[in-house]
């Protein structure tokens, strides 16, 4: 069957796209690592009409919250939605520069632009009743108890310690979708949906930022669908999803149908909050034959695009 759909990629970069495993986060490190990742993205952008880049912000928003806390009494406080917006600005800038530098060096001269993104969430999303997404630094037991007494949700983040937790509601719509589509029509590469976008709700026909974080993989799938892109690539720090992860029976998930992948997810193979959201995003996005979703690392991206490595999800038709 001849597929008339023009190639369109959404590349979702994990927070790990800006830091090599275990190293402390620094600005020079983020610029350098982002440029290395940008070089790996070239196979996607060379021939594609439409390219969108989404990025994570977990570590960066944690640092932003630490700065806010340290400066209390000196500088005005920033609520979480503003911290997310701040990291969209920070990482948008890092990516704009890294992409331009990396691509120019390889003779690719495409316009790139970063769009500050608001994501609409439902005020009555059940996620608000049970916040589970850890944010910010590790707290002492005494700090956790004090925050809890003040009504702030805290939980033990397994393997790390007490942390603040916030809701991670489902993204319903990206408010800047029409602007992004126009930029794509003009051949411009767009960075959008950073950190999953700034979560906002509507009340009395007005927008209002909320204390929550939206999963960037969920926003990536929503945006890729709304913009009629054909390939969703989620770049992370593992080369693929695994069955029986970190057990002696661990096995790579390669080319797979969404039905089979959903069955593995239902069997609990993918951890919530890390690989789980990527699998859900892949299954949501790949609901027709013209679409594919890929989970891989920067190192095996080229092979994953060539359908020989990484997790490649298709609709099985
Ligand atoms: P990102 O910043 O790319 O979103 P995450 O930490 O959220 O990164 O997700 C990637 C992580 O998911 C991997 O580092 C790995 O430890 C974890 N993970 C959990 N379950 C699995 C699985 N079944 N297969 C592969 N990785 C998994
Ligand atoms: Mg993640």
Short mmCIF file of C-alpha atoms and ligand atoms in Angstrom, two decimals:
data_model
loop_
_atom_site.label_atom_id
_atom_site.label_comp_id
_atom_site.label_asym_id
_atom_site.label_seq_id
_atom_site.Cartn_x
_atom_site.Cartn_y
_atom_site.Cartn_z
CA UNK A 1 0.00 0.00 0.00
CA UNK A 2 1.35 3.41 -0.89
CA UNK A 3 1.28 5.74 2.09
CA UNK A 4 0.52 9.35 1.11
CA UNK A 5 1.07 10.74 4.60
CA UNK A 6 4.18 12.97 4.60
CA UNK A 7 6.83 12.04 7.17
CA UNK A 8 6.33 13.87 10.42
CA UNK A 9 8.25 13.19 13.61
CA UNK A 10 7.66 14.05 17.22
CA UNK A 11 10.83 13.51 19.23
CA UNK A 12 10.30 13.35 22.98
CA UNK A 13 13.58 13.76 24.86
CA UNK A 14 13.82 12.38 28.39
CA UNK A 15 15.25 14.53 31.17
CA UNK A 16 18.28 12.38 30.49
CA UNK A 17 18.78 14.14 27.17
CA UNK A 18 20.50 16.89 29.15
CA UNK A 19 22.71 14.95 31.56
CA UNK A 20 24.88 11.86 31.28
CA UNK A 21 23.97 9.17 33.83
CA UNK A 22 24.83 10.09 37.41
CA UNK A 23 26.63 13.38 36.66
CA UNK A 24 25.48 16.52 38.49
CA UNK A 25 23.36 18.87 36.40
CA UNK A 26 25.24 21.97 35.19
CA UNK A 27 24.55 24.49 32.43
CA UNK A 28 27.70 23.67 30.38
CA UNK A 29 26.87 19.96 30.75
CA UNK A 30 23.31 20.51 29.51
CA UNK A 31 24.47 22.50 26.46
CA UNK A 32 27.10 19.89 25.59
CA UNK A 33 24.88 16.87 26.03
CA UNK A 34 21.94 18.47 24.22
CA UNK A 35 24.22 19.17 21.26
CA UNK A 36 25.36 15.54 21.20
CA UNK A 37 21.73 14.39 21.21
CA UNK A 38 20.87 16.98 18.53
CA UNK A 39 23.46 15.40 16.23
CA UNK A 40 21.76 12.01 16.68
CA UNK A 41 18.41 13.54 15.72
CA UNK A 42 19.62 14.49 12.25
CA UNK A 43 18.31 11.34 10.51
CA UNK A 44 14.81 12.40 11.60
CA UNK A 45 14.98 16.00 10.45
CA UNK A 46 16.85 15.67 7.16
CA UNK A 47 13.91 14.43 5.10
CA UNK A 48 10.94 15.12 7.34
CA UNK A 49 8.50 17.91 6.49
CA UNK A 50 7.28 18.30 10.03
CA UNK A 51 9.39 17.96 13.18
CA UNK A 52 8.37 18.68 16.77
CA UNK A 53 10.66 18.28 19.80
CA UNK A 54 9.20 17.76 23.29
CA UNK A 55 11.50 17.58 26.31
CA UNK A 56 11.30 16.46 29.92
CA UNK A 57 12.15 18.73 32.85
CA UNK A 58 12.13 16.54 36.00
CA UNK A 59 15.68 17.29 37.26
CA UNK A 60 15.54 20.95 36.16
CA UNK A 61 12.23 21.68 37.87
CA UNK A 62 13.66 20.07 41.04
CA UNK A 63 16.56 22.53 40.94
CA UNK A 64 14.18 25.42 40.25
CA UNK A 65 12.14 24.52 43.34
CA UNK A 66 15.36 24.35 45.41
CA UNK A 67 16.29 27.87 44.23
CA UNK A 68 12.85 29.17 45.13
CA UNK A 69 13.11 27.60 48.59
CA UNK A 70 16.64 28.94 49.21
CA UNK A 71 15.64 32.46 48.18
CA UNK A 72 12.46 32.73 50.27
CA UNK A 73 12.39 36.14 51.92
CA UNK A 74 14.80 37.58 49.34
CA UNK A 75 13.13 36.88 46.01
CA UNK A 76 9.44 36.34 45.36
CA UNK A 77 8.22 32.76 45.44
CA UNK A 78 7.28 30.93 42.23
CA UNK A 79 4.40 28.46 42.18
CA UNK A 80 4.90 25.12 40.42
CA UNK A 81 3.19 26.15 37.17
CA UNK A 82 5.61 29.09 36.87
CA UNK A 83 8.56 26.76 37.65
CA UNK A 84 7.44 24.54 34.75
CA UNK A 85 7.23 27.62 32.51
CA UNK A 86 10.73 28.67 33.67
CA UNK A 87 12.15 25.28 32.68
CA UNK A 88 10.41 25.48 29.28
CA UNK A 89 12.32 28.73 28.82
CA UNK A 90 15.62 27.34 30.09
CA UNK A 91 15.55 24.12 28.11
CA UNK A 92 13.94 25.73 25.08
CA UNK A 93 16.95 28.03 24.95
CA UNK A 94 19.43 25.15 25.46
CA UNK A 95 17.77 23.15 22.68
CA UNK A 96 17.48 26.06 20.25
CA UNK A 97 21.19 26.68 20.53
CA UNK A 98 22.22 23.01 20.58
CA UNK A 99 20.08 22.13 17.55
CA UNK A 100 21.28 25.09 15.52
CA UNK A 101 24.94 24.41 16.34
CA UNK A 102 24.73 20.67 15.71
CA UNK A 103 22.71 20.91 12.50
CA UNK A 104 24.65 23.82 10.95
CA UNK A 105 27.83 21.79 11.47
CA UNK A 106 26.22 19.03 9.35
CA UNK A 107 24.90 21.38 6.66
CA UNK A 108 21.27 21.36 7.83
CA UNK A 109 19.97 24.91 7.91
CA UNK A 110 16.40 24.71 9.26
CA UNK A 111 14.56 27.38 11.17
CA UNK A 112 13.82 26.33 14.75
CA UNK A 113 11.58 27.95 17.28
CA UNK A 114 10.47 27.20 20.87
CA UNK A 115 6.85 27.64 21.88
CA UNK A 116 5.87 28.14 25.51
CA UNK A 117 3.06 25.62 25.94
CA UNK A 118 0.00 25.50 28.18
CA UNK A 119 -1.80 22.19 28.53
CA UNK A 120 -5.42 22.05 29.53
CA UNK A 121 -6.25 19.55 32.29
CA UNK A 122 -9.65 18.80 33.85
CA UNK A 123 -10.17 20.41 37.26
CA UNK A 124 -11.99 17.23 38.31
CA UNK A 125 -9.29 14.85 37.00
CA UNK A 126 -9.15 12.01 39.57
CA UNK A 127 -5.34 12.47 39.72
CA UNK A 128 -5.89 15.56 41.91
CA UNK A 129 -7.36 13.38 44.67
CA UNK A 130 -4.28 11.13 44.84
CA UNK A 131 -1.04 12.99 44.01
CA UNK A 132 1.72 10.48 43.17
CA UNK A 133 4.38 12.32 41.16
CA UNK A 134 7.47 13.05 43.30
CA UNK A 135 9.00 16.50 42.79
CA UNK A 136 11.80 18.50 44.36
CA UNK A 137 14.52 17.44 46.76
CA UNK A 138 14.56 14.58 49.24
CA UNK A 139 13.15 15.71 52.62
CA UNK A 140 14.10 14.69 56.16
CA UNK A 141 11.40 12.84 58.12
CA UNK A 142 10.89 15.98 60.26
CA UNK A 143 10.47 18.23 57.20
CA UNK A 144 8.04 15.72 55.67
CA UNK A 145 5.97 15.69 58.89
CA UNK A 146 5.92 19.51 59.03
CA UNK A 147 4.82 19.81 55.38
CA UNK A 148 2.16 17.15 55.86
CA UNK A 149 0.80 19.11 58.85
CA UNK A 150 0.61 22.17 56.55
CA UNK A 151 -1.50 20.15 54.09
CA UNK A 152 1.28 19.52 51.54
CA UNK A 153 1.23 15.98 50.09
CA UNK A 154 4.44 14.02 50.77
CA UNK A 155 5.31 10.37 50.12
CA UNK A 156 8.29 8.04 50.29
CA UNK A 157 9.91 7.86 46.85
CA UNK A 158 11.20 4.27 46.92
CA UNK A 159 15.00 4.16 47.03
CA UNK A 160 15.29 7.93 47.64
CA UNK A 161 13.30 9.05 50.70
CA UNK A 162 10.49 11.48 51.54
CA UNK A 163 9.52 13.85 48.75
CA UNK A 164 6.72 16.22 47.93
CA UNK A 165 4.19 14.69 45.54
CA UNK A 166 1.85 16.46 43.13
CA UNK A 167 -0.93 15.33 40.84
CA UNK A 168 -0.14 14.22 37.30
CA UNK A 169 -3.44 14.83 35.48
CA UNK A 170 -4.17 13.70 31.92
CA UNK A 171 -3.49 16.35 29.27
CA UNK A 172 -6.74 17.17 27.39
CA UNK A 173 -5.50 19.74 24.86
CA UNK A 174 -2.41 21.75 24.03
CA UNK A 175 -3.63 25.34 23.83
CA UNK A 176 -0.96 26.43 21.34
CA UNK A 177 -1.64 23.57 18.86
CA UNK A 178 -2.86 25.88 16.06
CA UNK A 179 0.23 28.10 16.35
CA UNK A 180 2.51 25.06 16.29
CA UNK A 181 0.69 23.72 13.20
CA UNK A 182 1.27 27.00 11.38
CA UNK A 183 4.95 26.95 12.21
CA UNK A 184 5.17 23.35 10.92
CA UNK A 185 3.36 24.41 7.72
CA UNK A 186 6.18 26.89 7.24
CA UNK A 187 8.81 24.14 7.56
CA UNK A 188 9.94 25.36 10.98
CA UNK A 189 11.11 22.82 13.56
CA UNK A 190 9.16 23.43 16.77
CA UNK A 191 10.20 22.79 20.37
CA UNK A 192 6.99 22.57 22.42
CA UNK A 193 5.31 20.82 25.33
CA UNK A 194 8.45 21.03 27.47
CA UNK A 195 8.05 19.26 30.80
CA UNK A 196 4.64 18.12 29.54
CA UNK A 197 3.55 21.76 29.26
CA UNK A 198 2.29 24.13 31.94
CA UNK A 199 -0.92 22.62 33.36
CA UNK A 200 -3.89 24.97 33.34
CA UNK A 201 -7.58 24.54 34.05
CA UNK A 202 -10.51 26.70 33.03
CA UNK A 203 -12.86 28.31 35.51
CA UNK A 204 -15.54 30.79 34.39
CA UNK A 205 -13.93 30.84 30.93
CA UNK A 206 -10.59 31.96 32.35
CA UNK A 207 -7.32 30.02 32.38
CA UNK A 208 -5.62 29.31 35.67
CA UNK A 209 -2.27 27.57 36.31
CA UNK A 210 -2.42 24.58 38.68
CA UNK A 211 0.03 22.90 41.09
CA UNK A 212 0.54 19.75 39.05
CA UNK A 213 2.85 18.30 36.43
CA UNK A 214 1.75 16.69 33.19
CA UNK A 215 3.64 13.62 31.97
CA UNK A 216 5.69 14.69 28.97
CA UNK A 217 5.16 11.36 27.17
CA UNK A 218 1.37 11.81 27.45
CA UNK A 219 1.61 15.37 26.10
CA UNK A 220 3.92 14.13 23.33
CA UNK A 221 1.35 11.53 22.18
CA UNK A 222 -1.48 14.08 22.33
CA UNK A 223 0.49 16.65 20.35
CA UNK A 224 1.69 14.12 17.75
CA UNK A 225 -1.93 13.06 17.20
CA UNK A 226 -3.30 16.63 17.04
CA UNK A 227 -0.62 17.60 14.50
CA UNK A 228 -1.16 14.45 12.37
CA UNK A 229 2.48 13.38 12.71
CA UNK A 230 3.33 9.80 11.71
CA UNK A 231 6.19 8.85 14.06
CA UNK A 232 6.47 9.31 17.82
CA UNK A 233 10.03 8.74 19.08
CA UNK A 234 10.63 8.64 22.84
CA UNK A 235 14.35 8.93 23.54
CA UNK A 236 15.40 7.80 26.99
CA UNK A 237 18.36 6.24 28.83
CA UNK A 238 17.57 2.59 28.02
CA UNK A 239 17.83 1.15 24.48
CA UNK A 240 14.28 -0.28 24.56
CA UNK A 241 11.50 -1.41 26.86
CA UNK A 242 12.10 -4.77 28.52
CA UNK A 243 9.83 -7.56 29.71
CA UNK A 244 10.73 -8.75 33.21
CA UNK A 245 12.89 -5.62 33.63
CA UNK A 246 15.91 -6.11 35.92
CA UNK A 247 15.18 -9.78 36.50
CA UNK A 248 17.09 -12.81 35.21
CA UNK A 249 14.28 -13.25 32.64
CA UNK A 250 14.72 -9.70 31.24
CA UNK A 251 13.99 -9.64 27.50
CA UNK A 252 14.06 -6.75 25.03
CA UNK A 253 10.75 -5.71 23.48
CA UNK A 254 11.54 -5.16 19.77
CA UNK A 255 8.99 -4.81 16.97
CA UNK A 256 5.57 -5.34 18.54
CA UNK A 257 1.87 -4.67 17.93
CA UNK A 258 0.07 -2.23 20.21
CA UNK A 259 -2.32 -5.01 21.27
CA UNK A 260 0.56 -7.25 22.39
CA UNK A 261 2.29 -4.31 24.11
CA UNK A 262 -0.91 -3.36 25.94
CA UNK A 263 -1.16 -6.98 27.14
CA UNK A 264 2.42 -6.81 28.51
CA UNK A 265 1.56 -3.52 30.23
CA UNK A 266 -1.53 -5.09 31.80
CA UNK A 267 0.76 -7.84 33.12
CA UNK A 268 2.77 -5.16 34.98
CA UNK A 269 6.02 -5.25 32.98
CA UNK A 270 6.47 -1.45 32.86
CA UNK A 271 6.99 0.66 35.97
CA UNK A 272 4.45 3.44 36.56
CA UNK A 273 6.04 6.89 36.39
CA UNK A 274 8.92 5.85 34.11
CA UNK A 275 8.48 3.25 31.33
CA UNK A 276 4.72 2.93 31.96
CA UNK A 277 3.84 6.39 30.56
CA UNK A 278 5.94 5.74 27.43
CA UNK A 279 4.14 2.48 26.77
CA UNK A 280 0.75 4.14 27.33
CA UNK A 281 1.74 7.01 25.00
CA UNK A 282 2.88 4.53 22.33
CA UNK A 283 -0.35 2.51 22.55
CA UNK A 284 -2.51 5.68 22.47
CA UNK A 285 -0.71 7.09 19.45
CA UNK A 286 -0.44 3.99 17.26
CA UNK A 287 -4.10 3.46 16.44
CA UNK A 288 -3.79 3.31 12.65
CA UNK A 289 -1.45 1.66 10.10
CA UNK A 290 0.29 4.87 9.04
CA UNK A 291 1.70 5.43 12.53
CA UNK A 292 4.58 4.06 14.57
CA UNK A 293 6.01 4.70 18.01
CA UNK A 294 9.64 4.08 18.98
CA UNK A 295 11.29 3.83 22.39
CA UNK A 296 15.09 3.91 22.26
CA UNK A 297 18.25 5.71 23.41
CA UNK A 298 20.22 8.29 21.40
CA UNK A 299 22.83 5.58 20.68
CA UNK A 300 20.44 3.24 18.86
CA UNK A 301 18.12 5.84 17.31
CA UNK A 302 19.39 5.31 13.77
CA UNK A 303 18.91 1.53 14.08
CA UNK A 304 15.47 2.03 15.62
CA UNK A 305 14.42 4.24 12.69
CA UNK A 306 15.72 1.52 10.35
CA UNK A 307 13.45 -0.95 12.21
CA UNK A 308 16.33 -3.10 13.50
CA UNK A 309 16.66 -2.03 17.16
CA UNK A 310 14.72 -0.35 19.98
CA UNK A 311 11.05 -0.93 20.78
CA UNK A 312 8.97 -0.32 17.61
CA UNK A 313 5.22 -0.28 18.10
CA UNK A 314 2.81 -0.65 15.17
CA UNK A 315 -0.92 -1.23 14.96
CA UNK A 316 -0.60 -4.76 13.63
CA UNK A 317 -2.72 -4.26 10.50
P1 LIG B 1 12.74 9.82 30.79
O1 LIG B 1 13.40 11.01 31.40
O2 LIG B 1 13.40 9.42 29.51
O3 LIG B 1 11.24 9.92 30.69
P2 LIG B 1 12.27 7.79 32.84
O4 LIG B 1 13.20 7.60 33.99
O5 LIG B 1 10.94 8.40 33.11
O6 LIG B 1 13.11 8.61 31.75
O7 LIG B 1 12.01 6.40 32.09
C1 LIG B 1 13.11 5.58 31.70
C2 LIG B 1 13.42 4.56 32.80
O8 LIG B 1 12.38 3.58 32.89
C3 LIG B 1 14.65 3.72 32.58
O9 LIG B 1 15.81 4.37 33.03
C4 LIG B 1 14.35 2.45 33.40
O10 LIG B 1 15.06 2.45 34.62
C5 LIG B 1 12.86 2.54 33.71
N1 LIG B 1 12.08 1.33 33.44
C6 LIG B 1 11.09 0.90 34.21
N2 LIG B 1 10.52 -0.21 33.73
C7 LIG B 1 11.20 -0.50 32.58
C8 LIG B 1 11.08 -1.55 31.61
N3 LIG B 1 10.15 -2.52 31.72
N4 LIG B 1 11.94 -1.54 30.56
C9 LIG B 1 12.88 -0.56 30.44
N5 LIG B 1 13.04 0.45 31.34
C10 LIG B 1 12.20 0.50 32.39
MG1 LIG B 2 9.89 9.97 32.34
#
